């Protein structure tokens, strides 16, 4: 086997553990120096490849690479940028080949969610389409947990642990205040189409009556009358009511309740503010004091309360991605396969990128309680092991001690600029 | 000394460590069974005393009491209820005496912020005013850190640690996304009048250019032009901008910015939300993508990331409150006195309740940077030790394992009901 350099990049919304996957890639690549030379990281995802803005990871110390395992965010910068089709945007792909050839890159690792796996899949087609031999491996990442085939997506377990912990803590607060003050608390949860994170809030409840009392999943159409009746019933029964509402809740017309009219770079509606909306509705109709919270980025970056299970899986998919690449397996993504719920056991298989790209795995019907406001035992069995275990980062001066890499640019070899 | 029973209650907004103070009170009282008989807790603060809804804490196990030290919320329920003056609301005070006498209560401990210390002070006047001998000790608590005399207020250090950690994590997220997506992140922080928690966000920054780039303190009038110029400058220099905004930011007219008058999609007046307001302003004027977060209750309940220093101080003021009471010191509050910044050393003194009640300690002028958008080195020296040390709760099934007490009501001895 000829030794080739590798390209690794991070894409899409970040997570508490995407850098743990980077750590898995870099440490494993360093252990295989006969097959993989340098690992170049793309600065800001695929844009780094297109603009020949490559970070030379070989200058980073072993300690800095190890510290990625406990550092949130995306150490090399991420992007929201989707490659067009090979047919219609041939110039982009020719540019990629130009950059890969100039830097002797034979391995391509792309770490992200559904859109990013689509990019990885398209790049994998260069080999056949443009006669440039490259081994492409996608690495799964998304707090939304909506990637298909893989049992769960790295990033989700930690976000789920954060949001369930936060909901439990806020519920203790609310229960203490409800006698004379606030009676309803609404927590807005990420997950535009898939309600996995909202469903995970239910893990905060241990026994009948525990919060959350109501889940508003994006998979269930919002019905104002039924919702208000449920809240009123819970207020009657428990004296307070905790609601976990997905940012992607939709009305019976299929429109996002929170549709702000703004679109993001992918042309998706930019959401925000379901919680204040729901809160105002309850205040007006049920005349009680409400509080709401929107943790937003906090929930996908909360490395301080990461799930150990999630960190291990994030590292493992990075490690196995390199092993797949060395074995010449292209156009695949390491996917987590569940072997048993309790004790929780899992291994990693190869999922074809063609089957992963642009697929969204929603919360299935049998995971949603008949009334739509909760989850079933099956869902709980699925979710429970994913948040298990603590993996606290080191602390310095009272705060998590996260690493910042040097991110030294590799010298450019091409004269031509390319505007992504 | 004659052995008397004690009354303990929790009041006002809760915190991550008010139960650590309860633990200090209960464990210390149990060690002094010759002076203190039973400790009755008021269910929902002073309301529990007025309505003779007393919780018999003697039925709780040692383990349950110990677990209070790592449990957020208010284990006996809190209240927002201010006693009127002794002159105008004599019936309330006569009722308190009736309940105290019926249950042989000679010690009164009230755990809360400024309003609650006012209540404690008023109850302490019963002795002279209504000839009922009772030893009254206030116990400080408030995430707002606005109590006078005490160097800091238990609850603040943990909330500060949570908010600075969250801001650092969100800033890592934003820095990774800013090349192609979100460029501004606004974090709304509690503290309606005092900007201590907003100031604490600055601890997240270690070096020039680190987030937060802008603080909006309630002590500094908001000036739209200067603010937008600062954000634009930071965007130019760093490519992104993180803003910590107090919920209590006011315009030059002294009005809260969040009293917006805006209506939502349901046609209801939009509640609070400085962060979305600031975000909309920046989006409109600087045309860049923004995200915002409002952690609300999460920041005052986040026991999972409590400051060890704060937990120790919260426990200590509970313990010392009992010691003061046994020594017959009434109408006082244990206050933390700082002996040195680094190494951080402190002890506890007695503050007269008459000087504590209804006073608000704002962030002083010399703690605020000249441009109003940051803090000074003096502020940093003050804040830094308060967030030091981790005191993680035990975890079970991946979530913090918080205790719920039995909260068994003591049998009522009075025939008359009293509606608080």
mmCIF file with all atom_site columns, N, CA and C in Angstrom, chain B residues 316-350:
data_model
loop_
_atom_site.group_PDB
_atom_site.id
_atom_site.type_symbol
_atom_site.label_atom_id
_atom_site.label_alt_id
_atom_site.label_comp_id
_atom_site.label_asym_id
_atom_site.label_entity_id
_atom_site.label_seq_id
_atom_site.pdbx_PDB_ins_code
_atom_site.Cartn_x
_atom_site.Cartn_y
_atom_site.Cartn_z
_atom_site.occupancy
_atom_site.B_iso_or_equiv
_atom_site.pdbx_formal_charge
_atom_site.auth_seq_id
_atom_site.auth_comp_id
_atom_site.auth_asym_id
_atom_site.auth_atom_id
_atom_site.pdbx_PDB_model_num
ATOM 1   N N  . UNK B 1 316 ? -22.010 26.390 55.486 1.00 0.00 ? 316 UNK B N  1
ATOM 2   C CA . UNK B 1 316 ? -21.459 27.090 56.658 1.00 0.00 ? 316 UNK B CA 1
ATOM 3   C C  . UNK B 1 316 ? -22.438 28.113 57.231 1.00 0.00 ? 316 UNK B C  1
ATOM 4   N N  . UNK B 1 317 ? -23.127 28.867 56.380 1.00 0.00 ? 317 UNK B N  1
ATOM 5   C CA . UNK B 1 317 ? -24.058 29.870 56.928 1.00 0.00 ? 317 UNK B CA 1
ATOM 6   C C  . UNK B 1 317 ? -25.236 29.177 57.632 1.00 0.00 ? 317 UNK B C  1
ATOM 7   N N  . UNK B 1 318 ? -25.614 27.985 57.159 1.00 0.00 ? 318 UNK B N  1
ATOM 8   C CA . UNK B 1 318 ? -26.650 27.218 57.862 1.00 0.00 ? 318 UNK B CA 1
ATOM 9   C C  . UNK B 1 318 ? -26.159 26.751 59.230 1.00 0.00 ? 318 UNK B C  1
ATOM 10  N N  . UNK B 1 319 ? -24.943 26.228 59.252 1.00 0.00 ? 319 UNK B N  1
ATOM 11  C CA . UNK B 1 319 ? -24.358 25.742 60.502 1.00 0.00 ? 319 UNK B CA 1
ATOM 12  C C  . UNK B 1 319 ? -24.195 26.889 61.507 1.00 0.00 ? 319 UNK B C  1
ATOM 13  N N  . UNK B 1 320 ? -23.629 27.982 61.025 1.00 0.00 ? 320 UNK B N  1
ATOM 14  C CA . UNK B 1 320 ? -23.361 29.104 61.929 1.00 0.00 ? 320 UNK B CA 1
ATOM 15  C C  . UNK B 1 320 ? -24.667 29.755 62.407 1.00 0.00 ? 320 UNK B C  1
ATOM 16  N N  . UNK B 1 321 ? -25.686 29.732 61.570 1.00 0.00 ? 321 UNK B N  1
ATOM 17  C CA . UNK B 1 321 ? -26.990 30.274 61.992 1.00 0.00 ? 321 UNK B CA 1
ATOM 18  C C  . UNK B 1 321 ? -27.460 29.561 63.261 1.00 0.00 ? 321 UNK B C  1
ATOM 19  N N  . UNK B 1 322 ? -27.307 28.244 63.292 1.00 0.00 ? 322 UNK B N  1
ATOM 20  C CA . UNK B 1 322 ? -27.712 27.476 64.474 1.00 0.00 ? 322 UNK B CA 1
ATOM 21  C C  . UNK B 1 322 ? -26.818 27.822 65.660 1.00 0.00 ? 322 UNK B C  1
ATOM 22  N N  . UNK B 1 323 ? -25.524 27.967 65.394 1.00 0.00 ? 323 UNK B N  1
ATOM 23  C CA . UNK B 1 323 ? -24.604 28.320 66.482 1.00 0.00 ? 323 UNK B CA 1
ATOM 24  C C  . UNK B 1 323 ? -24.937 29.700 67.052 1.00 0.00 ? 323 UNK B C  1
ATOM 25  N N  . UNK B 1 324 ? -25.234 30.636 66.169 1.00 0.00 ? 324 UNK B N  1
ATOM 26  C CA . UNK B 1 324 ? -25.660 31.966 66.641 1.00 0.00 ? 324 UNK B CA 1
ATOM 27  C C  . UNK B 1 324 ? -26.906 31.835 67.518 1.00 0.00 ? 324 UNK B C  1
ATOM 28  N N  . UNK B 1 325 ? -27.865 31.046 67.045 1.00 0.00 ? 325 UNK B N  1
ATOM 29  C CA . UNK B 1 325 ? -29.143 30.916 67.756 1.00 0.00 ? 325 UNK B CA 1
ATOM 30  C C  . UNK B 1 325 ? -28.936 30.336 69.152 1.00 0.00 ? 325 UNK B C  1
ATOM 31  N N  . UNK B 1 326 ? -28.113 29.294 69.197 1.00 0.00 ? 326 UNK B N  1
ATOM 32  C CA . UNK B 1 326 ? -27.855 28.662 70.491 1.00 0.00 ? 326 UNK B CA 1
ATOM 33  C C  . UNK B 1 326 ? -27.181 29.650 71.438 1.00 0.00 ? 326 UNK B C  1
ATOM 34  N N  . UNK B 1 327 ? -26.348 30.506 70.868 1.00 0.00 ? 327 UNK B N  1
ATOM 35  C CA . UNK B 1 327 ? -25.668 31.524 71.690 1.00 0.00 ? 327 UNK B CA 1
ATOM 36  C C  . UNK B 1 327 ? -26.597 32.683 72.032 1.00 0.00 ? 327 UNK B C  1
ATOM 37  N N  . UNK B 1 328 ? -27.839 32.595 71.552 1.00 0.00 ? 328 UNK B N  1
ATOM 38  C CA . UNK B 1 328 ? -28.812 33.625 71.901 1.00 0.00 ? 328 UNK B CA 1
ATOM 39  C C  . UNK B 1 328 ? -28.701 34.897 71.075 1.00 0.00 ? 328 UNK B C  1
ATOM 40  N N  . UNK B 1 329 ? -27.969 34.818 69.971 1.00 0.00 ? 329 UNK B N  1
ATOM 41  C CA . UNK B 1 329 ? -27.807 36.009 69.127 1.00 0.00 ? 329 UNK B CA 1
ATOM 42  C C  . UNK B 1 329 ? -28.995 36.092 68.167 1.00 0.00 ? 329 UNK B C  1
ATOM 43  N N  . UNK B 1 330 ? -29.840 37.068 68.369 1.00 0.00 ? 330 UNK B N  1
ATOM 44  C CA . UNK B 1 330 ? -31.037 37.217 67.545 1.00 0.00 ? 330 UNK B CA 1
ATOM 45  C C  . UNK B 1 330 ? -30.915 38.426 66.631 1.00 0.00 ? 330 UNK B C  1
ATOM 46  N N  . UNK B 1 331 ? -31.780 38.446 65.597 1.00 0.00 ? 331 UNK B N  1
ATOM 47  C CA . UNK B 1 331 ? -31.822 39.551 64.634 1.00 0.00 ? 331 UNK B CA 1
ATOM 48  C C  . UNK B 1 331 ? -30.493 39.737 63.919 1.00 0.00 ? 331 UNK B C  1
ATOM 49  N N  . UNK B 1 332 ? -29.845 38.613 63.637 1.00 0.00 ? 332 UNK B N  1
ATOM 50  C CA . UNK B 1 332 ? -28.586 38.663 62.887 1.00 0.00 ? 332 UNK B CA 1
ATOM 51  C C  . UNK B 1 332 ? -28.651 37.694 61.700 1.00 0.00 ? 332 UNK B C  1
ATOM 52  N N  . UNK B 1 333 ? -27.701 37.854 60.802 1.00 0.00 ? 333 UNK B N  1
ATOM 53  C CA . UNK B 1 333 ? -27.550 36.956 59.657 1.00 0.00 ? 333 UNK B CA 1
ATOM 54  C C  . UNK B 1 333 ? -26.071 36.610 59.531 1.00 0.00 ? 333 UNK B C  1
ATOM 55  N N  . UNK B 1 334 ? -25.728 35.333 59.442 1.00 0.00 ? 334 UNK B N  1
ATOM 56  C CA . UNK B 1 334 ? -24.326 34.995 59.194 1.00 0.00 ? 334 UNK B CA 1
ATOM 57  C C  . UNK B 1 334 ? -23.911 35.594 57.851 1.00 0.00 ? 334 UNK B C  1
ATOM 58  N N  . UNK B 1 335 ? -22.816 36.323 57.848 1.00 0.00 ? 335 UNK B N  1
ATOM 59  C CA . UNK B 1 335 ? -22.342 36.968 56.621 1.00 0.00 ? 335 UNK B CA 1
ATOM 60  C C  . UNK B 1 335 ? -20.920 36.511 56.341 1.00 0.00 ? 335 UNK B C  1
ATOM 61  N N  . UNK B 1 336 ? -20.628 36.320 55.065 1.00 0.00 ? 336 UNK B N  1
ATOM 62  C CA . UNK B 1 336 ? -19.285 35.878 54.682 1.00 0.00 ? 336 UNK B CA 1
ATOM 63  C C  . UNK B 1 336 ? -18.360 37.090 54.626 1.00 0.00 ? 336 UNK B C  1
ATOM 64  N N  . UNK B 1 337 ? -17.223 36.956 55.278 1.00 0.00 ? 337 UNK B N  1
ATOM 65  C CA . UNK B 1 337 ? -16.237 38.040 55.242 1.00 0.00 ? 337 UNK B CA 1
ATOM 66  C C  . UNK B 1 337 ? -15.006 37.534 54.508 1.00 0.00 ? 337 UNK B C  1
ATOM 67  N N  . UNK B 1 338 ? -14.563 38.290 53.510 1.00 0.00 ? 338 UNK B N  1
ATOM 68  C CA . UNK B 1 338 ? -13.386 37.887 52.743 1.00 0.00 ? 338 UNK B CA 1
ATOM 69  C C  . UNK B 1 338 ? -12.129 38.345 53.458 1.00 0.00 ? 338 UNK B C  1
ATOM 70  N N  . UNK B 1 339 ? -11.199 37.427 53.651 1.00 0.00 ? 339 UNK B N  1
ATOM 71  C CA . UNK B 1 339 ? -9.938  37.762 54.308 1.00 0.00 ? 339 UNK B CA 1
ATOM 72  C C  . UNK B 1 339 ? -8.837  37.985 53.283 1.00 0.00 ? 339 UNK B C  1
ATOM 73  N N  . UNK B 1 340 ? -8.888  37.238 52.175 1.00 0.00 ? 340 UNK B N  1
ATOM 74  C CA . UNK B 1 340 ? -7.924  37.495 51.099 1.00 0.00 ? 340 UNK B CA 1
ATOM 75  C C  . UNK B 1 340 ? -8.453  36.904 49.797 1.00 0.00 ? 340 UNK B C  1
ATOM 76  N N  . UNK B 1 341 ? -8.003  37.510 48.684 1.00 0.00 ? 341 UNK B N  1
ATOM 77  C CA . UNK B 1 341 ? -8.446  37.065 47.356 1.00 0.00 ? 341 UNK B CA 1
ATOM 78  C C  . UNK B 1 341 ? -7.717  35.794 46.911 1.00 0.00 ? 341 UNK B C  1
ATOM 79  N N  . UNK B 1 342 ? -6.377  35.813 47.051 1.00 0.00 ? 342 UNK B N  1
ATOM 80  C CA . UNK B 1 342 ? -5.581  34.702 46.531 1.00 0.00 ? 342 UNK B CA 1
ATOM 81  C C  . UNK B 1 342 ? -4.380  34.506 47.427 1.00 0.00 ? 342 UNK B C  1
ATOM 82  N N  . UNK B 1 343 ? -4.323  33.437 48.203 1.00 0.00 ? 343 UNK B N  1
ATOM 83  C CA . UNK B 1 343 ? -5.338  32.385 48.259 1.00 0.00 ? 343 UNK B CA 1
ATOM 84  C C  . UNK B 1 343 ? -6.633  32.927 48.864 1.00 0.00 ? 343 UNK B C  1
ATOM 85  N N  . UNK B 1 344 ? -7.725  32.369 48.402 1.00 0.00 ? 344 UNK B N  1
ATOM 86  C CA . UNK B 1 344 ? -9.034  32.830 48.880 1.00 0.00 ? 344 UNK B CA 1
ATOM 87  C C  . UNK B 1 344 ? -9.271  32.325 50.292 1.00 0.00 ? 344 UNK B C  1
ATOM 88  N N  . UNK B 1 345 ? -9.500  33.265 51.231 1.00 0.00 ? 345 UNK B N  1
ATOM 89  C CA . UNK B 1 345 ? -9.804  32.887 52.608 1.00 0.00 ? 345 UNK B CA 1
ATOM 90  C C  . UNK B 1 345 ? -10.978 33.704 53.092 1.00 0.00 ? 345 UNK B C  1
ATOM 91  N N  . UNK B 1 346 ? -11.819 33.072 53.870 1.00 0.00 ? 346 UNK B N  1
ATOM 92  C CA . UNK B 1 346 ? -13.015 33.758 54.360 1.00 0.00 ? 346 UNK B CA 1
ATOM 93  C C  . UNK B 1 346 ? -13.400 33.205 55.718 1.00 0.00 ? 346 UNK B C  1
ATOM 94  N N  . UNK B 1 347 ? -14.186 33.994 56.456 1.00 0.00 ? 347 UNK B N  1
ATOM 95  C CA . UNK B 1 347 ? -14.803 33.485 57.673 1.00 0.00 ? 347 UNK B CA 1
ATOM 96  C C  . UNK B 1 347 ? -16.220 34.058 57.753 1.00 0.00 ? 347 UNK B C  1
ATOM 97  N N  . UNK B 1 348 ? -16.881 33.820 58.883 1.00 0.00 ? 348 UNK B N  1
ATOM 98  C CA . UNK B 1 348 ? -18.275 34.258 58.981 1.00 0.00 ? 348 UNK B CA 1
ATOM 99  C C  . UNK B 1 348 ? -18.453 35.184 60.174 1.00 0.00 ? 348 UNK B C  1
ATOM 100 N N  . UNK B 1 349 ? -19.115 36.295 59.917 1.00 0.00 ? 349 UNK B N  1
ATOM 101 C CA . UNK B 1 349 ? -19.415 37.255 60.978 1.00 0.00 ? 349 UNK B CA 1
ATOM 102 C C  . UNK B 1 349 ? -20.941 37.412 61.086 1.00 0.00 ? 349 UNK B C  1
ATOM 103 N N  . UNK B 1 350 ? -21.364 38.141 62.101 1.00 0.00 ? 350 UNK B N  1
ATOM 104 C CA . UNK B 1 350 ? -22.806 38.370 62.255 1.00 0.00 ? 350 UNK B CA 1
ATOM 105 C C  . UNK B 1 350 ? -23.164 39.752 61.712 1.00 0.00 ? 350 UNK B C  1
#
